[in-house]
Tab-separated table of C-alpha atoms in Angstrom:
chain	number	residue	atom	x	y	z
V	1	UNK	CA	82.209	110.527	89.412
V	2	UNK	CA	84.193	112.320	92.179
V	3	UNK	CA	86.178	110.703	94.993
V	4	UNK	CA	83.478	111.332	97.278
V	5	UNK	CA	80.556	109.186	95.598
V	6	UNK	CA	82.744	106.034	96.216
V	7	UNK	CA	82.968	103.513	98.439
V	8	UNK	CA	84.963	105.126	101.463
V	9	UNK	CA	87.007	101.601	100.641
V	10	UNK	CA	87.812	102.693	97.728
V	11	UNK	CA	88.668	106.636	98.507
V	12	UNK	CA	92.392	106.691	98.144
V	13	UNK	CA	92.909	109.225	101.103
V	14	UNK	CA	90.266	107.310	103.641
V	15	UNK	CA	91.709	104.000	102.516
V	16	UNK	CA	95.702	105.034	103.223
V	17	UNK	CA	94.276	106.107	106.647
V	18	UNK	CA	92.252	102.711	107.280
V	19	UNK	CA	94.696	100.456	105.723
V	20	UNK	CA	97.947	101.935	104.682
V	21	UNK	CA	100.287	103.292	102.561
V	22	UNK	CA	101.224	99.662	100.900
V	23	UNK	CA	97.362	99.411	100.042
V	24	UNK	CA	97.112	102.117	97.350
V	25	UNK	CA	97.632	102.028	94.182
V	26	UNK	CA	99.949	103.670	91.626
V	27	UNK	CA	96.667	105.440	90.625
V	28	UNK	CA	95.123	106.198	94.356
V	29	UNK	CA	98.597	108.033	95.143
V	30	UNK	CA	98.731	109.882	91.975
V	31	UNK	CA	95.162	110.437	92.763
V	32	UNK	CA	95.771	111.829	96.303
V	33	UNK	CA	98.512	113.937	95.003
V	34	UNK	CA	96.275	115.957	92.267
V	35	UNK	CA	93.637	115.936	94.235
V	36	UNK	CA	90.732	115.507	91.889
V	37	UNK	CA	89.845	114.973	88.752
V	38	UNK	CA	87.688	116.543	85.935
V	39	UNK	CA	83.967	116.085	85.246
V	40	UNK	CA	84.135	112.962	83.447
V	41	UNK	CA	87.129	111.239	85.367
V	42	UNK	CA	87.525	110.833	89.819
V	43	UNK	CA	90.654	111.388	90.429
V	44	UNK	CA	91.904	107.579	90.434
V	45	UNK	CA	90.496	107.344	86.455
V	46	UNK	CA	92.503	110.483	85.735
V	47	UNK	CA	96.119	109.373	87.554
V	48	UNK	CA	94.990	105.963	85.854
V	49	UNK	CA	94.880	107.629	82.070
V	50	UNK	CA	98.127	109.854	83.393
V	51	UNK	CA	99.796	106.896	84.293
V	52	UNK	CA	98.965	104.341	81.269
V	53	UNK	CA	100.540	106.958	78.756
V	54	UNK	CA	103.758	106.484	80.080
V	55	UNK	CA	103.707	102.830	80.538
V	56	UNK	CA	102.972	102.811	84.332
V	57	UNK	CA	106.401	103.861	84.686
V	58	UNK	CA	107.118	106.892	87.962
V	59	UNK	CA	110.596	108.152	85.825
V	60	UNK	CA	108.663	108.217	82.722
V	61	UNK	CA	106.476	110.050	84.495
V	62	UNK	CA	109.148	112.461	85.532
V	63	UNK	CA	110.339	113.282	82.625
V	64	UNK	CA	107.397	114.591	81.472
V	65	UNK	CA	107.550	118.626	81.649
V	66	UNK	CA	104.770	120.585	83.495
V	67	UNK	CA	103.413	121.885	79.804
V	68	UNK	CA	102.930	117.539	78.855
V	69	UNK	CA	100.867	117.578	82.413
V	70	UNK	CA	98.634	120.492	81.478
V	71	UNK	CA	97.687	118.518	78.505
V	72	UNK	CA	95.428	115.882	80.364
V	73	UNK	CA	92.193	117.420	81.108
V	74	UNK	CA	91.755	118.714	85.131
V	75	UNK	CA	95.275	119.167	84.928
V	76	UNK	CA	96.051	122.711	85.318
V	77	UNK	CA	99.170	124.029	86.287
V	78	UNK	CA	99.004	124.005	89.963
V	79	UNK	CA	98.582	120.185	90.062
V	80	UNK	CA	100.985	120.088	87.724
V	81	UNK	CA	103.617	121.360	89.559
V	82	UNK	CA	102.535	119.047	92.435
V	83	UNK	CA	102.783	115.995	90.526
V	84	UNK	CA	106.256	117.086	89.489
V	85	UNK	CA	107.526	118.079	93.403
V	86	UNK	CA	106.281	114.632	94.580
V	87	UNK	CA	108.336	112.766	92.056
V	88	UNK	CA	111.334	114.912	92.365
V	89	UNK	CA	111.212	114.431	96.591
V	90	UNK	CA	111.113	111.207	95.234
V	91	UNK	CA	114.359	111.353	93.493
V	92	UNK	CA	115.733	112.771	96.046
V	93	UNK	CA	114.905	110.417	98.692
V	94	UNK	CA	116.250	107.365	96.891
V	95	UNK	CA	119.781	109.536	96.180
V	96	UNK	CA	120.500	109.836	99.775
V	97	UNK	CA	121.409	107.515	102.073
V	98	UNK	CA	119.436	106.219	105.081
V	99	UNK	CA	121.194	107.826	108.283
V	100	UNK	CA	122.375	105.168	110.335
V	101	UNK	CA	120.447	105.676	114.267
V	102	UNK	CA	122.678	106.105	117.274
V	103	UNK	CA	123.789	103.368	119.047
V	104	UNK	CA	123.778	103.372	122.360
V	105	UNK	CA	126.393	100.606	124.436
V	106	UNK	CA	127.027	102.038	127.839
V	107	UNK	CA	125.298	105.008	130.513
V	108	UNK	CA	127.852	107.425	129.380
V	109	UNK	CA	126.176	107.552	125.461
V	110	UNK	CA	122.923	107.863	127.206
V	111	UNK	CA	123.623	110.664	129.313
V	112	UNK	CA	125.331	112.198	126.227
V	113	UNK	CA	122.134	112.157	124.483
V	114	UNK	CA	119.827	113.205	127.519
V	115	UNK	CA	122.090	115.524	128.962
V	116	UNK	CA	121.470	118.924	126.529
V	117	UNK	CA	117.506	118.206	127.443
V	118	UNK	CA	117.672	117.643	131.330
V	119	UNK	CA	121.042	118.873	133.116
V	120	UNK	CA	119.648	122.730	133.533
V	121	UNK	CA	116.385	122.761	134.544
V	122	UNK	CA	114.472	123.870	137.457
V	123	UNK	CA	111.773	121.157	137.612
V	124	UNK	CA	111.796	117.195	137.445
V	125	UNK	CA	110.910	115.520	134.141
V	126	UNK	CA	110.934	112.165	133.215
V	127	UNK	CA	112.319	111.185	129.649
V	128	UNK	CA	112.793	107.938	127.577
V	129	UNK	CA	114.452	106.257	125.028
V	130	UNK	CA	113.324	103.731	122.796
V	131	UNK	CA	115.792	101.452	121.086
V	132	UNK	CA	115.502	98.486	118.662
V	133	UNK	CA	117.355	95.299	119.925
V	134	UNK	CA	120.759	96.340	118.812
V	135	UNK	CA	120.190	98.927	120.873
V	136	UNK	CA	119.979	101.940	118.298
V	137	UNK	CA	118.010	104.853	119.205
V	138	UNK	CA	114.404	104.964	117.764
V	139	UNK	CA	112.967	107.811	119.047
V	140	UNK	CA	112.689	109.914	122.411
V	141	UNK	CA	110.690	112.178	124.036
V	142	UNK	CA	109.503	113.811	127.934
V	143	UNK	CA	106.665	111.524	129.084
V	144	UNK	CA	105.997	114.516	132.125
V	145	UNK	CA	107.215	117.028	134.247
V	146	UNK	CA	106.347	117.871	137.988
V	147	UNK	CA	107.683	120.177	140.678
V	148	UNK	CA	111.087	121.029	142.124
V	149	UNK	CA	111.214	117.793	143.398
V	150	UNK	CA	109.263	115.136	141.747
V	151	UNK	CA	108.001	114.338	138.200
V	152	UNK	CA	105.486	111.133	138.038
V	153	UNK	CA	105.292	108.982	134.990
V	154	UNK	CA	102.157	106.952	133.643
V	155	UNK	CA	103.604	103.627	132.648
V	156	UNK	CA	100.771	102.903	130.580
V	157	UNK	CA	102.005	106.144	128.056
V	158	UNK	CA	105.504	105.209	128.247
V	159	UNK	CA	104.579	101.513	127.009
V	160	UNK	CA	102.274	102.640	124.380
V	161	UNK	CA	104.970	104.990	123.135
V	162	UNK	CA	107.691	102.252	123.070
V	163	UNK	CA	104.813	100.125	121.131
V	164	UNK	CA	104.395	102.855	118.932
V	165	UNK	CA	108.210	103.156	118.091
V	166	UNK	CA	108.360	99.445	118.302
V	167	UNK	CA	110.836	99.372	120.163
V	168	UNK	CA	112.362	96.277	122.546
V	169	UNK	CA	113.996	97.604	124.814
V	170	UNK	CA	114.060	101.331	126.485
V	171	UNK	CA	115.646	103.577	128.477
V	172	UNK	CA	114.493	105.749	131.035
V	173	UNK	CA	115.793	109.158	132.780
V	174	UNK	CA	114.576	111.802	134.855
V	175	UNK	CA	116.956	114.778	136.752
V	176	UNK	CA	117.376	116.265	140.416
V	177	UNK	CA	117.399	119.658	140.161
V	178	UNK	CA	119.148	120.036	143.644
V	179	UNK	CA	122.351	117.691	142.177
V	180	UNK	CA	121.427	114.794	144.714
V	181	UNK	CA	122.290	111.448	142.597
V	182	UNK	CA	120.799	109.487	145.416
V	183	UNK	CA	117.273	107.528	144.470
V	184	UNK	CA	114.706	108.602	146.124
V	185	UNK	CA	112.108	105.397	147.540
V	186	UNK	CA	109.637	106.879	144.570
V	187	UNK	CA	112.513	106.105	142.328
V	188	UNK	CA	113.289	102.583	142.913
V	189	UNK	CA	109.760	101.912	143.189
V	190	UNK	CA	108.755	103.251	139.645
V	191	UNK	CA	111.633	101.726	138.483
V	192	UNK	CA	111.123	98.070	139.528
V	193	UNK	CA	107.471	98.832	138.316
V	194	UNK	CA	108.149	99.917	134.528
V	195	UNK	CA	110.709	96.557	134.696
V	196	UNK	CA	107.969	94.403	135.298
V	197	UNK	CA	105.898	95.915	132.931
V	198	UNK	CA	108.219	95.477	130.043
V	199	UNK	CA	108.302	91.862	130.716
V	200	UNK	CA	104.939	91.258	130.083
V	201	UNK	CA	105.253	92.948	126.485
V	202	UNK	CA	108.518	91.684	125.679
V	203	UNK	CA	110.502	95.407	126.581
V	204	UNK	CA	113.354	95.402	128.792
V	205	UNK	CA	114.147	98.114	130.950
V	206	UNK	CA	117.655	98.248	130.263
V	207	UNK	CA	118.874	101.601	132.176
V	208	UNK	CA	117.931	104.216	134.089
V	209	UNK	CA	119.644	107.526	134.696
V	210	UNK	CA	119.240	110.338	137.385
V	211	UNK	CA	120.642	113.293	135.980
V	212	UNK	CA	122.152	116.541	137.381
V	213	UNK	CA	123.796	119.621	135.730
V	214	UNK	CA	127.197	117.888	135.680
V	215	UNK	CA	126.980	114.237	136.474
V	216	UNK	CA	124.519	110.920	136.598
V	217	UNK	CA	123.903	107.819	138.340
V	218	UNK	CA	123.056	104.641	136.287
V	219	UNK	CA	120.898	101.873	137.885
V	220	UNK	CA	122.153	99.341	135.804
V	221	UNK	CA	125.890	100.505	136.997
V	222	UNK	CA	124.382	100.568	140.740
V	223	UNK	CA	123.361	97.201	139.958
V	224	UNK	CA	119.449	98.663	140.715
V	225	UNK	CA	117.761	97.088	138.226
């Protein structure tokens, strides 16, 4: 019985979609990995057998040599090789360390780290940061980009990104391309918005930064916020 004539529950690729990677299986990753099975087995009964002969045990499993693979029937030599890349990224993976994220403490590292992205260009765009509550950079990204002189920002995407990065706190930037630090009325006005906003969902606003090819201005320096 192929993957297909199940339950969409129980199909290992629909159910890491619908429910996660934690809900599979040894067997339903194996499975997703080779693909499918043979006539008699779905894939899931085939990484089952695969996996009982070496005591439900991953290194076992990588020690075995792409010839000991090709001995399970379905298994030809391109899912071999598969199986035997996924457990070696594997090994990889748990021999290196987990980079430690930035940590950003004052305006000066955030204009560091906006700086290569905004200080040249021609046009406004507005950029974030999203941080975790010590502050250590999550992810970041251009939320838009407008005209020589104005780029506007849809809070509702820049709070469903942070969401998505789970982040607690952000930071926000956009440049002048004519070098005037000064705020503009827009800017203090989108900025006291996206403040309020992240007090609703628990997301504080903690800087943000008009940059120019050589300098910045900090709201939360300017006392702004």
């Amino acid at each position: 019985m192929s993957i297909k004539f199940l339950a969409e529950d129980d199909r290992p690729r629909e159910k890491f979609l619908l429910k996660g990677k934690n809900s599979l299986s040894d067997a339903e990753l194996l499975a997703i990995i080779m693909g499918s099975g043979n006539r008699e087995e779905s894939a899931v009964e085939l990484g089952r057998k695969i996996l009982h002969s070496v005591g439900n045990n991953w290194h076992n499993l990588s020690l075995l040599q792409i010839s000991d693979l090709m001995k399970f029937k379905g298994i030809g030599e391109a899912k071999a090789i598969s199986i035997a890349v996924a457990l070696e990224i594997g090994r990889r993976r748990a021999s290196q360390e987990v980079p430690e994220k930035v940590q950003i403490t004052n305006s000066q590292e955030s204009y560091k780290v906006l700086l290569p992205y905004l200080s040249d260009l021609q046009t406004e765009e507005f950029w974030a940061i999203y941080l975790n509550q010590n502050n250590r950079i999550l992810g970041k990204g251009k939320l838009s980009s407008g005209g020589i002189n104005q780029s506007v920002v849809d809070i509702r995407i820049l709070f469903k990104t942070a969401l998505e990065h789970l982040a607690t706190g952000i930071i926000i930037a956009h440049n002048h391309p004519s070098g005037n630090l000064k705020p503009s009325s827009e800017d203090l006005k989108i900025t006291k918005q996206i403040a309020e906003a992240g007090k609703i969902l628990n997301i504080q606003l903690l800087d943000h930064l008009i940059i120019a090819q050589n300098s910045y201005l900090s709201f939360a320096d300017e006392n702004l916020l």
